[in-house]
Short mmCIF file of C-alpha atoms in Angstrom, two decimals:
data_model
loop_
_atom_site.label_atom_id
_atom_site.label_comp_id
_atom_site.label_asym_id
_atom_site.label_seq_id
_atom_site.Cartn_x
_atom_site.Cartn_y
_atom_site.Cartn_z
CA MET K 17 21.87 -7.28 -56.67
CA LYS K 18 22.65 -3.69 -55.82
CA ARG K 19 19.55 -3.48 -53.56
CA VAL K 20 20.56 -6.67 -51.71
CA THR K 21 24.04 -5.29 -51.13
CA LEU K 22 22.61 -2.02 -49.77
CA PHE K 23 20.31 -4.01 -47.52
CA PHE K 24 23.17 -5.99 -45.98
CA ILE K 25 25.20 -2.83 -45.54
CA ALA K 26 22.29 -1.24 -43.68
CA VAL K 27 21.95 -4.31 -41.44
CA LEU K 28 25.67 -4.29 -40.66
CA ILE K 29 25.54 -0.56 -39.85
CA TYR K 30 22.55 -1.12 -37.52
CA PHE K 31 24.21 -3.92 -35.60
CA ASN K 32 27.40 -1.95 -35.39
CA LEU K 33 25.50 0.99 -33.89
CA SER K 34 23.94 -1.35 -31.31
CA ALA K 35 27.17 -3.23 -30.64
CA GLN K 36 28.27 -4.39 -27.21
CA ILE K 37 30.26 -1.82 -25.25
CA THR K 38 32.51 -2.74 -22.30
CA ARG K 39 33.54 -0.21 -19.67
CA LYS K 40 36.30 -0.91 -17.16
CA LEU K 41 35.48 0.21 -13.63
CA GLU K 42 37.20 1.15 -10.41
CA SER K 43 36.90 -1.15 -7.41
CA PHE K 44 33.40 -1.32 -5.85
CA ASN K 45 31.50 -3.55 -3.43
CA SER K 46 28.03 -1.99 -3.72
CA ILE K 47 25.66 -1.57 -6.65
CA LYS K 48 22.69 0.76 -7.04
CA VAL K 49 20.37 0.40 -10.04
CA ALA K 50 17.56 2.77 -11.00
CA SER K 51 15.51 3.43 -14.16
CA ALA K 52 14.21 0.37 -16.06
CA PHE K 53 17.48 -1.42 -16.76
CA LYS K 54 17.86 -5.19 -16.77
CA VAL K 55 21.09 -6.13 -15.01
CA GLU K 56 22.85 -9.48 -14.95
CA LEU K 57 25.41 -10.17 -12.22
CA VAL K 58 28.58 -12.18 -12.91
CA LYS K 59 31.37 -12.86 -10.42
CA GLY K 60 34.81 -12.61 -12.05
CA ASN K 61 38.37 -11.31 -11.82
CA ASP K 62 37.63 -7.78 -13.05
CA ASN K 63 35.24 -4.96 -12.33
CA GLU K 64 33.46 -3.98 -15.52
CA VAL K 65 30.10 -3.47 -17.21
CA GLU K 66 29.00 -4.65 -20.64
CA ILE K 67 26.15 -2.68 -22.25
CA ILE K 68 24.08 -4.58 -24.79
CA GLY K 69 21.28 -3.40 -27.08
CA VAL K 70 21.78 0.37 -26.70
CA PRO K 71 22.34 2.31 -29.95
CA GLU K 72 25.58 4.26 -30.05
CA GLN K 73 23.90 7.67 -30.00
CA TYR K 74 22.28 6.83 -26.64
CA LEU K 75 25.27 5.26 -24.89
CA GLU K 76 26.22 8.51 -23.16
CA ASN K 77 22.80 8.46 -21.44
CA VAL K 78 23.65 5.17 -19.71
CA VAL K 79 25.53 6.21 -16.57
CA THR K 80 27.80 3.66 -14.88
CA GLU K 81 29.86 5.53 -12.29
CA VAL K 82 31.72 4.45 -9.17
CA LYS K 83 31.79 6.72 -6.12
CA ASN K 84 32.71 5.71 -2.57
CA ASN K 85 32.93 2.04 -3.60
CA ARG K 86 29.38 2.11 -5.02
CA LEU K 87 28.54 1.46 -8.67
CA SER K 88 25.51 3.51 -9.74
CA ILE K 89 23.63 2.60 -12.91
CA TYR K 90 20.90 4.89 -14.20
CA ALA K 91 19.66 6.74 -17.28
CA LYS K 92 20.35 10.48 -17.29
CA ASP K 93 18.17 11.05 -20.36
CA ARG K 94 15.89 9.28 -22.82
CA ILE K 95 17.11 6.01 -24.36
CA LYS K 96 15.45 4.47 -27.39
CA ALA K 97 16.37 0.96 -28.46
CA ASP K 98 14.83 -1.47 -30.95
CA SER K 99 16.05 -4.54 -29.05
CA GLU K 100 16.15 -5.47 -25.36
CA MET K 101 18.68 -3.51 -23.35
CA LYS K 102 20.83 -5.42 -20.87
CA ILE K 103 23.77 -4.54 -18.67
CA ILE K 104 26.14 -7.29 -17.54
CA VAL K 105 28.02 -6.33 -14.36
CA THR K 106 31.16 -8.31 -13.62
CA PHE K 107 32.47 -7.85 -10.07
CA ILE K 108 35.22 -9.13 -7.82
CA ASP K 109 33.40 -8.56 -4.53
CA LEU K 110 29.84 -7.42 -3.84
CA GLU K 111 28.26 -6.75 -0.43
CA GLU K 112 25.24 -4.55 -1.20
CA ILE K 113 22.48 -4.43 -3.82
CA ASN K 114 20.14 -1.41 -3.91
CA ILE K 115 17.49 -1.41 -6.63
CA SER K 116 14.53 0.89 -7.32
CA GLY K 117 12.10 1.98 -10.02
CA ALA K 118 11.31 -0.74 -12.58
CA ALA K 119 14.83 -2.17 -12.63
CA THR K 120 15.59 -5.92 -12.67
CA ILE K 121 18.60 -7.79 -11.29
CA ARG K 122 19.29 -11.48 -11.83
CA ASN K 123 22.09 -13.97 -12.45
CA ASN K 124 22.45 -17.05 -14.64
CA THR K 125 25.30 -18.75 -12.78
CA PRO K 126 25.16 -19.41 -9.00
CA ILE K 127 27.22 -16.98 -6.91
CA MET K 128 28.72 -17.22 -3.41
CA PHE K 129 28.32 -14.11 -1.23
CA ASN K 130 29.96 -13.83 2.19
CA LYS K 131 28.08 -10.71 3.27
CA MET K 132 25.09 -9.25 1.45
CA ASN K 133 22.61 -6.43 2.14
CA ILE K 134 19.68 -6.32 -0.33
CA LYS K 135 17.36 -3.31 -0.58
CA SER K 136 14.59 -3.06 -3.16
CA SER K 137 11.76 -0.58 -3.66
CA GLY K 138 9.34 0.72 -6.29
CA ALA K 139 8.35 -1.92 -8.86
CA SER K 140 11.79 -3.52 -9.00
CA THR K 141 12.54 -7.25 -9.37
CA ILE K 142 15.41 -9.33 -7.97
CA LYS K 143 15.95 -13.00 -8.84
CA LEU K 144 19.16 -14.57 -7.59
CA ASP K 145 20.57 -18.10 -7.36
CA ALA K 146 23.24 -17.77 -4.67
CA ASP K 147 24.65 -18.89 -1.34
CA PHE K 148 24.85 -16.40 1.53
CA THR K 149 26.76 -16.46 4.81
CA ASP K 150 25.39 -13.23 6.26
CA LEU K 151 22.24 -11.80 4.61
CA ILE K 152 19.99 -8.79 5.34
CA ILE K 153 16.92 -8.07 3.18
CA ASP K 154 14.71 -4.94 3.11
CA VAL K 155 11.92 -5.03 0.50
CA SER K 156 9.29 -2.28 0.12
CA GLY K 157 6.85 -0.76 -2.36
CA ALA K 158 5.59 -3.19 -5.00
CA SER K 159 8.95 -4.88 -5.50
CA ASP K 160 9.48 -8.60 -6.10
CA LEU K 161 12.24 -10.71 -4.55
CA LYS K 162 13.01 -14.35 -5.29
CA LEU K 163 16.10 -16.01 -3.86
CA LYS K 164 17.27 -19.56 -4.44
CA GLY K 165 20.19 -21.29 -2.76
CA ASN K 166 21.45 -21.47 0.83
CA ALA K 167 21.72 -19.02 3.71
CA THR K 168 22.89 -19.98 7.18
CA SER K 169 20.73 -17.23 8.65
CA TYR K 170 19.20 -13.97 7.47
CA LYS K 171 17.02 -11.04 8.46
CA LEU K 172 14.02 -10.15 6.32
CA LYS K 173 11.92 -6.97 6.36
CA GLY K 174 8.96 -6.59 4.01
CA SER K 175 6.53 -3.67 3.76
CA GLY K 176 4.08 -2.04 1.36
CA ALA K 177 2.80 -4.48 -1.26
CA SER K 178 6.11 -6.28 -1.65
CA SER K 179 6.38 -9.98 -2.52
CA ILE K 180 9.16 -12.25 -1.20
CA LYS K 181 9.51 -15.79 -2.55
CA ASN K 182 12.30 -17.48 -0.59
CA GLY K 183 10.80 -20.96 -0.60
CA GLU K 184 13.93 -22.30 -2.29
CA LEU K 185 16.40 -20.39 -0.11
CA PHE K 186 17.32 -23.06 2.44
CA SER K 187 18.12 -21.53 5.81
CA GLU K 188 18.52 -22.58 9.42
CA THR K 189 17.51 -19.30 11.10
CA VAL K 190 15.27 -16.45 9.92
CA GLU K 191 14.31 -13.21 11.67
CA ILE K 192 11.28 -11.65 9.97
CA ASP K 193 9.34 -8.36 10.06
CA LEU K 194 6.35 -8.08 7.71
CA SER K 195 3.89 -5.16 7.55
CA GLY K 196 1.45 -3.46 5.21
CA ALA K 197 0.12 -5.83 2.55
CA SER K 198 3.39 -7.68 1.99
CA THR K 199 3.59 -11.43 1.36
CA ALA K 200 6.47 -13.80 2.03
CA MET K 201 7.36 -17.47 1.78
CA VAL K 202 10.43 -18.66 3.69
CA TYR K 203 12.15 -22.01 4.10
CA VAL K 204 13.68 -22.53 7.54
CA THR K 205 14.67 -25.67 9.44
CA LYS K 206 15.62 -24.53 12.96
CA ASN K 207 14.53 -21.12 14.26
CA ILE K 208 12.17 -18.43 13.00
CA THR K 209 11.21 -15.34 15.02
CA GLY K 210 9.65 -11.98 14.30
CA GLU K 211 6.49 -9.96 13.79
CA VAL K 212 3.77 -10.06 11.15
CA SER K 213 1.29 -7.14 11.11
CA GLY K 214 -1.18 -5.20 8.96
CA ALA K 215 -2.63 -7.28 6.13
CA SER K 216 0.61 -9.15 5.49
CA ASP K 217 0.82 -12.88 4.77
CA LEU K 218 3.59 -15.29 5.83
CA LYS K 219 3.96 -18.91 4.77
CA ILE K 220 6.60 -21.02 6.53
CA VAL K 221 7.95 -24.23 5.00
CA GLY K 222 10.75 -26.51 6.12
CA ASN K 223 9.20 -27.66 9.43
CA PRO K 224 11.30 -25.45 11.76
CA GLU K 225 12.06 -26.75 15.24
CA ASN K 226 11.47 -23.46 17.06
CA SER K 227 9.16 -20.59 16.18
CA TYR K 228 7.87 -17.43 17.83
CA ILE K 229 5.85 -15.16 15.58
CA GLN K 230 3.98 -12.13 16.96
CA LYS K 231 0.87 -11.56 14.87
CA SER K 232 -1.36 -8.46 14.82
CA GLY K 233 -3.99 -6.74 12.69
CA ALA K 234 -5.35 -8.79 9.78
CA ALA K 235 -2.06 -10.63 9.23
CA ASP K 236 -2.01 -14.34 8.38
CA VAL K 237 0.65 -16.90 9.29
CA LYS K 238 0.73 -20.42 7.91
CA GLY K 239 3.31 -23.03 8.85
CA VAL K 240 3.98 -26.74 9.32
CA LYS K 241 4.41 -28.05 12.89
CA VAL K 242 5.81 -24.77 14.19
CA SER K 243 7.23 -25.50 17.65
CA PHE K 244 9.72 -24.64 20.37
CA LYS K 245 12.38 -27.11 21.37
CA THR K 246 14.59 -26.73 24.48
CA THR K 247 16.95 -28.92 26.48
CA ASN K 248 15.66 -30.54 29.67
CA ASN K 249 18.28 -29.38 32.18
CA SER K 250 16.43 -30.37 35.38
CA GLU K 251 13.59 -32.53 36.63
CA ASN K 252 11.30 -29.49 36.87
CA ALA K 253 12.06 -28.13 33.39
CA ILE K 254 9.33 -28.35 30.76
CA ASN K 255 10.21 -30.49 27.78
CA GLU K 256 9.01 -28.38 24.85
CA SER K 257 9.94 -30.75 22.06
CA ASP K 258 6.26 -30.86 21.14
CA THR K 259 5.35 -27.29 22.05
CA THR K 260 3.77 -24.75 19.72
CA ARG K 261 3.67 -21.11 20.80
CA PHE K 262 2.06 -18.16 19.03
CA LYS K 263 0.80 -14.71 19.95
CA TRP K 264 -2.49 -13.08 18.91
CA ARG K 265 -3.21 -9.52 20.07
CA SER K 266 -2.72 -9.58 23.87
CA ASN K 267 -2.85 -13.40 24.20
CA THR K 268 0.05 -15.84 24.07
CA PHE K 269 -0.95 -19.47 23.43
CA LEU K 270 1.02 -22.62 24.21
CA ILE K 271 0.21 -26.11 22.93
CA ILE K 272 2.26 -28.67 24.89
CA GLY K 273 1.60 -32.15 23.63
CA ASP K 274 -2.18 -32.60 23.88
CA ILE K 275 -2.59 -29.78 26.45
CA ASP K 276 -3.68 -26.31 25.37
CA THR K 277 -3.02 -23.34 27.63
CA SER K 278 -2.70 -19.58 27.32
CA PHE K 279 -1.66 -16.53 29.30
CA LYS K 280 -2.41 -12.83 28.75
CA THR K 281 0.19 -10.14 28.29
CA GLN K 282 -0.90 -6.89 29.93
CA LYS K 283 -1.89 -4.28 27.39
CA HIS K 284 -2.72 -0.78 28.59
CA ARG K 285 -4.61 0.55 25.58
CA TYR K 286 -7.19 -0.56 23.06
CA ASN K 287 -6.82 0.19 19.39
CA HIS K 288 -8.94 3.25 18.70
CA TRP K 289 -8.47 3.43 14.93
CA ALA K 290 -8.61 -0.22 13.87
CA GLY K 291 -12.15 -1.49 13.80
CA LEU K 292 -15.57 -1.16 12.19
CA ASP K 293 -17.15 2.33 12.31
CA VAL K 294 -20.71 3.23 11.37
CA GLY K 295 -22.16 6.74 11.18
CA ILE K 296 -24.17 9.28 9.25
CA ASN K 297 -22.69 11.58 6.65
CA GLY K 298 -23.67 14.69 4.76
CA PHE K 299 -22.42 17.93 3.25
CA LEU K 300 -21.72 21.43 4.55
CA ASN K 301 -21.82 24.44 2.25
CA SER K 302 -19.14 27.15 2.04
CA SER K 303 -20.72 28.87 5.06
CA GLY K 304 -20.44 25.73 7.20
CA SER K 305 -24.20 25.06 7.18
CA THR K 306 -26.03 21.81 6.50
CA ASP K 307 -28.83 23.82 4.85
CA LEU K 308 -28.23 23.38 1.13
CA SER K 309 -31.53 24.89 -0.02
CA ASN K 310 -31.35 28.01 -2.19
CA ASN K 311 -33.48 31.05 -2.90
CA PRO K 312 -35.05 30.95 -6.40
CA GLU K 313 -33.07 33.98 -7.56
CA VAL K 314 -29.77 32.15 -7.00
CA PHE K 315 -30.53 29.87 -9.95
CA ASN K 316 -30.59 32.87 -12.28
CA ASN K 317 -28.12 35.27 -10.67
CA ASN K 318 -25.34 32.94 -9.54
CA PRO K 319 -25.92 29.27 -10.51
CA LYS K 320 -22.47 28.28 -9.21
CA GLU K 321 -23.86 28.73 -5.69
CA VAL K 322 -26.73 26.29 -6.30
CA THR K 323 -26.43 23.34 -3.93
CA LYS K 324 -30.04 22.27 -3.57
CA PHE K 325 -29.72 19.25 -5.87
CA MET K 326 -27.16 17.79 -3.39
CA GLU K 327 -29.48 18.00 -0.36
CA THR K 328 -29.49 14.67 1.49
CA ARG K 329 -31.71 12.64 3.76
CA LEU K 330 -29.40 12.26 6.76
CA GLN K 331 -31.40 9.37 8.22
CA LYS K 332 -30.62 7.33 5.08
CA SER K 333 -27.09 8.61 4.45
CA TRP K 334 -24.67 6.18 6.02
CA SER K 335 -20.91 5.95 6.32
CA VAL K 336 -19.08 2.67 6.96
CA ASN K 337 -15.35 2.52 7.80
CA LEU K 338 -13.34 -0.70 7.85
CA ASN K 339 -10.01 0.29 9.40
CA PHE K 340 -7.96 -2.88 9.06
CA TYR K 341 -4.51 -1.73 10.23
CA GLU K 342 -3.27 0.39 13.12
CA GLN K 343 0.24 1.28 14.23
CA TYR K 344 0.75 2.99 17.59
CA ILE K 345 3.99 4.95 18.03
CA PRO K 346 4.51 5.66 21.75
CA ILE K 347 5.83 9.00 22.93
CA SER K 348 5.20 8.39 26.63
CA LYS K 349 4.36 4.70 26.88
CA HIS K 350 0.62 4.11 26.38
CA HIS K 351 -0.41 7.56 27.67
CA VAL K 352 0.80 9.71 24.78
CA GLY K 353 1.53 8.62 21.25
CA LEU K 354 0.93 8.86 17.53
CA VAL K 355 -1.43 6.61 15.59
CA THR K 356 -1.33 5.77 11.91
CA GLY K 357 -2.76 2.96 9.83
CA LEU K 358 -4.95 2.11 6.86
CA GLY K 359 -8.67 1.74 6.28
CA PHE K 360 -11.48 1.71 3.74
CA GLU K 361 -14.41 4.15 3.81
CA TRP K 362 -17.76 3.77 2.06
CA ASN K 363 -20.02 6.85 1.90
CA ASN K 364 -23.67 6.72 0.87
CA TYR K 365 -25.51 10.02 0.39
CA GLU K 366 -29.25 9.62 -0.21
CA LEU K 367 -30.29 12.63 -2.31
CA ARG K 368 -33.53 14.31 -1.23
CA HIS K 369 -34.78 15.46 -4.64
CA ASN K 370 -35.74 13.56 -7.78
CA VAL K 371 -32.60 14.56 -9.65
CA ARG K 372 -30.20 12.84 -11.97
CA LEU K 373 -26.57 13.91 -11.73
CA THR K 374 -24.55 14.80 -14.79
CA SER K 375 -20.83 15.58 -14.93
CA LYS K 376 -21.26 17.68 -18.10
CA GLY K 377 -23.48 20.39 -16.64
CA GLY K 378 -21.42 23.41 -17.63
CA GLU K 379 -24.28 24.74 -19.73
CA TYR K 380 -26.32 25.37 -16.57
CA VAL K 381 -23.59 27.51 -15.00
CA PHE K 382 -21.52 29.21 -17.69
CA ASP K 383 -22.74 31.48 -20.44
CA ASP K 384 -19.96 30.51 -22.83
CA VAL K 385 -19.46 26.74 -22.67
CA ASN K 386 -16.27 25.27 -24.09
CA ASP K 387 -14.01 22.24 -23.61
CA PHE K 388 -12.46 23.81 -20.51
CA ASN K 389 -15.64 24.47 -18.51
CA LYS K 390 -18.16 21.93 -19.80
CA ASN K 391 -17.30 19.55 -16.94
CA TYR K 392 -19.46 20.66 -14.02
CA THR K 393 -21.53 18.41 -11.75
CA TRP K 394 -25.19 19.42 -11.83
CA GLY K 395 -28.47 17.84 -10.81
CA GLU K 396 -31.19 17.75 -13.45
CA ILE K 397 -34.81 17.26 -12.38
CA ASP K 398 -35.93 13.96 -13.92
CA THR K 399 -39.49 14.29 -15.24
CA LEU K 400 -39.56 10.79 -16.75
CA ARG K 401 -38.76 8.67 -13.69
CA ASP K 402 -39.81 8.74 -10.07
CA TYR K 403 -36.79 7.58 -8.08
CA SER K 404 -37.32 5.57 -4.93
CA LYS K 405 -33.55 5.75 -4.50
CA ASN K 406 -30.95 8.06 -5.98
CA ARG K 407 -27.80 7.59 -4.00
CA PHE K 408 -24.43 9.30 -4.44
CA LYS K 409 -21.62 6.92 -3.36
CA THR K 410 -17.88 7.30 -2.80
CA PHE K 411 -15.22 4.77 -1.81
CA PHE K 412 -11.93 5.87 -0.20
CA ILE K 413 -8.78 4.32 1.18
CA ASN K 414 -7.57 6.31 4.20
CA ALA K 415 -4.34 6.78 6.13
CA PRO K 416 -4.57 8.70 9.44
CA LEU K 417 -2.00 10.58 11.48
CA LEU K 418 -3.45 11.12 14.96
CA PHE K 419 -2.17 12.43 18.28
CA GLU K 420 -3.59 10.25 21.07
CA LEU K 421 -3.97 10.66 24.85
CA ASN K 422 -4.94 7.89 27.30
CA THR K 423 -5.64 8.79 30.94
CA GLY K 424 -5.16 5.53 32.87
CA ASN K 425 -3.28 2.26 33.12
CA ASN K 426 -6.40 0.11 32.97
CA LYS K 427 -7.58 0.14 29.34
CA LYS K 428 -11.13 -0.79 30.41
CA LYS K 429 -11.39 2.27 32.68
CA SER K 430 -9.41 4.80 30.70
CA PHE K 431 -10.60 7.88 28.82
CA HIS K 432 -9.00 8.43 25.43
CA ILE K 433 -8.99 11.17 22.85
CA SER K 434 -7.21 11.34 19.52
CA THR K 435 -7.18 14.17 17.00
CA GLY K 436 -5.44 14.72 13.73
CA ALA K 437 -5.80 14.40 9.99
CA ILE K 438 -6.83 11.68 7.57
CA LEU K 439 -5.42 11.53 4.05
CA GLY K 440 -7.84 9.83 1.67
CA PHE K 441 -7.66 8.65 -1.93
CA ASN K 442 -10.90 8.26 -3.88
CA LEU K 443 -11.05 4.77 -5.38
CA GLN K 444 -14.54 5.07 -6.87
CA THR K 445 -17.51 7.43 -7.28
CA LYS K 446 -20.89 6.43 -8.66
CA MET K 447 -24.62 7.11 -8.64
CA LYS K 448 -27.16 4.39 -7.92
CA TYR K 449 -30.75 4.82 -9.06
CA LYS K 450 -33.84 2.73 -8.31
CA TYR K 451 -37.19 3.31 -9.98
CA LYS K 452 -40.14 1.51 -11.56
CA VAL K 453 -41.12 1.20 -15.22
CA GLU K 454 -44.66 -0.11 -15.78
CA GLY K 455 -44.60 -1.71 -12.34
CA ASP K 456 -41.22 -3.43 -12.79
CA SER K 457 -38.37 -2.38 -10.48
CA LYS K 458 -35.26 -1.15 -12.26
CA LYS K 459 -31.78 -0.52 -10.88
CA GLU K 460 -29.14 1.57 -12.60
CA LYS K 461 -25.53 2.37 -11.72
CA ASP K 462 -23.70 5.31 -13.25
CA LYS K 463 -19.98 4.75 -12.59
CA GLN K 464 -18.03 7.92 -13.32
CA ASP K 465 -16.03 10.29 -11.16
CA PHE K 466 -18.56 13.18 -11.36
CA ASN K 467 -15.59 15.59 -11.08
CA THR K 468 -14.91 14.60 -7.45
CA ASN K 469 -11.52 15.40 -5.97
CA PRO K 470 -9.21 12.35 -6.12
CA PHE K 471 -7.48 13.32 -2.86
CA ARG K 472 -9.01 14.42 0.41
CA VAL K 473 -7.64 15.77 3.68
CA SER K 474 -9.99 15.60 6.66
CA LEU K 475 -9.81 16.71 10.28
CA THR K 476 -10.98 14.08 12.74
CA ALA K 477 -11.47 13.47 16.45
CA ARG K 478 -12.09 10.24 18.36
CA VAL K 479 -13.23 10.23 21.98
CA GLY K 480 -14.26 7.42 24.27
CA TYR K 481 -14.02 5.40 27.44
CA GLY K 482 -12.69 1.86 27.43
CA ARG K 483 -13.88 0.16 24.25
CA PHE K 484 -16.61 2.73 23.63
CA ASN K 485 -15.55 5.16 20.93
CA VAL K 486 -17.27 7.93 18.96
CA PHE K 487 -15.80 9.88 16.07
CA ALA K 488 -16.38 12.90 13.85
CA SER K 489 -14.60 14.03 10.70
CA TYR K 490 -14.78 17.07 8.46
CA SER K 491 -13.15 17.35 5.05
CA LEU K 492 -10.94 20.36 4.41
CA THR K 493 -11.00 19.45 0.73
CA PRO K 494 -14.13 20.27 -1.32
CA LEU K 495 -16.12 17.34 -2.64
CA PHE K 496 -15.75 18.48 -6.25
CA GLU K 497 -12.73 19.83 -8.09
CA ASN K 498 -12.38 23.59 -8.38
CA ASN K 499 -15.06 25.13 -10.64
CA LYS K 500 -16.36 21.66 -11.50
CA GLY K 501 -19.21 21.47 -9.00
CA PRO K 502 -20.82 23.28 -6.05
CA GLU K 503 -18.58 24.04 -3.09
CA LEU K 504 -19.46 21.29 -0.59
CA TYR K 505 -17.50 19.73 2.26
CA PRO K 506 -18.28 16.17 3.42
CA PHE K 507 -18.65 15.37 7.13
CA SER K 508 -19.45 12.24 9.13
CA VAL K 509 -20.33 11.42 12.76
CA GLY K 510 -20.57 7.95 14.21
CA VAL K 511 -19.57 5.21 16.62
CA THR K 512 -17.16 2.27 16.58
CA LEU K 513 -19.17 -0.97 16.57
CA LEU K 514 -16.24 -3.38 16.71
CA GLY K 515 -12.63 -2.70 17.67
CA PHE K 516 -9.79 -4.83 16.30
#
């Protein structure tokens, strides 16, 4: 009996330590939430927060402060809780929601907002059931937004890898701007306008009467009977009650009844980053030479300078770039500007010698091998297999920042040059071997990072005339991490086969 009593006392003490705490607040009309808090919104007659599930010793780490009419909620230090933490925010008036990190905001009872500005970033989540009179939305990063209810009209901006699910937010007018790899579903009944670019995806439901969406890059737009509708004010006016209009690159298309027509909007420059590039690639040593052969004494005197096992066959070493997104920022119209974007890069280096790469080759380089220097990329001569292919492969995602010059007004007869830097992130490194065993062909893939640098900064130049474009790039970052492989710098030279 005594043990049972002690048990119940312990339980009561625990729940008391994790009891609900209410804090009265000054007046605010904006809320900013960071950290990984889950917040529930409630409209009421007071401004206050109720903190649930946070042990008493950690309550001081939950900051709920009001400054300049903004309520900020964040954790100033570590919080450890055995149950789910939740913060209930009761407000009188709210006009702005700003959420970041891994925070979540939602409501259980529908709310009416007159004016609302929603901003979300990071990996945050917003789920609201509400009615809006005036609504502005800006969603970025990998954040999620789902709104349900009614909105007379609203503006929506999505970027990064954000996801917007407004299929149950009934609206008459929507102005949209999607970029990056963002996705959005919107419900609109009258007018929808805007721009969809990059690799973004827009789905329109609600059968809007009027629509004008400018589409570029690899973006995708899906809708139901998207059309323009105007009033016939004269005998010569075109009745567009059955007119669909959309824009793709430099073409604007009209579908009027059963008649299809189009007209071209003058564009003074081609995209010189977006497209499909093909070229050869190889390595330069620390002296800037493509000659990676070594004198025999180097193997004994200074093995860290050995590069021979990374010699390539240039005629079989190919680079392929799929640059799927380009954004031109004009400085002086189409003549001078900045170019950025996104693209994938596949590099294939055909090794010349019958070697097998190992990432644990510290024993070949260092006299005293330990856990700190055992990781070193080295090529071992394979005496058991005769490779018909031993290919070193890397896969990058790239983002350029280029300064571009165009000489003329006619894009078909204009010289162009762009120079700058490319920031790359290594998504994968692997070796691919092909050989025969007793007459049977064998293929082998060794997927490991081989101590390659995860990040890369390259200098690049692109020169051409009209659609013709050649490029060259040189990495300022060594192929391998410091003291984990020979000092080599990748380069590539090629031509654009297809511009987007």
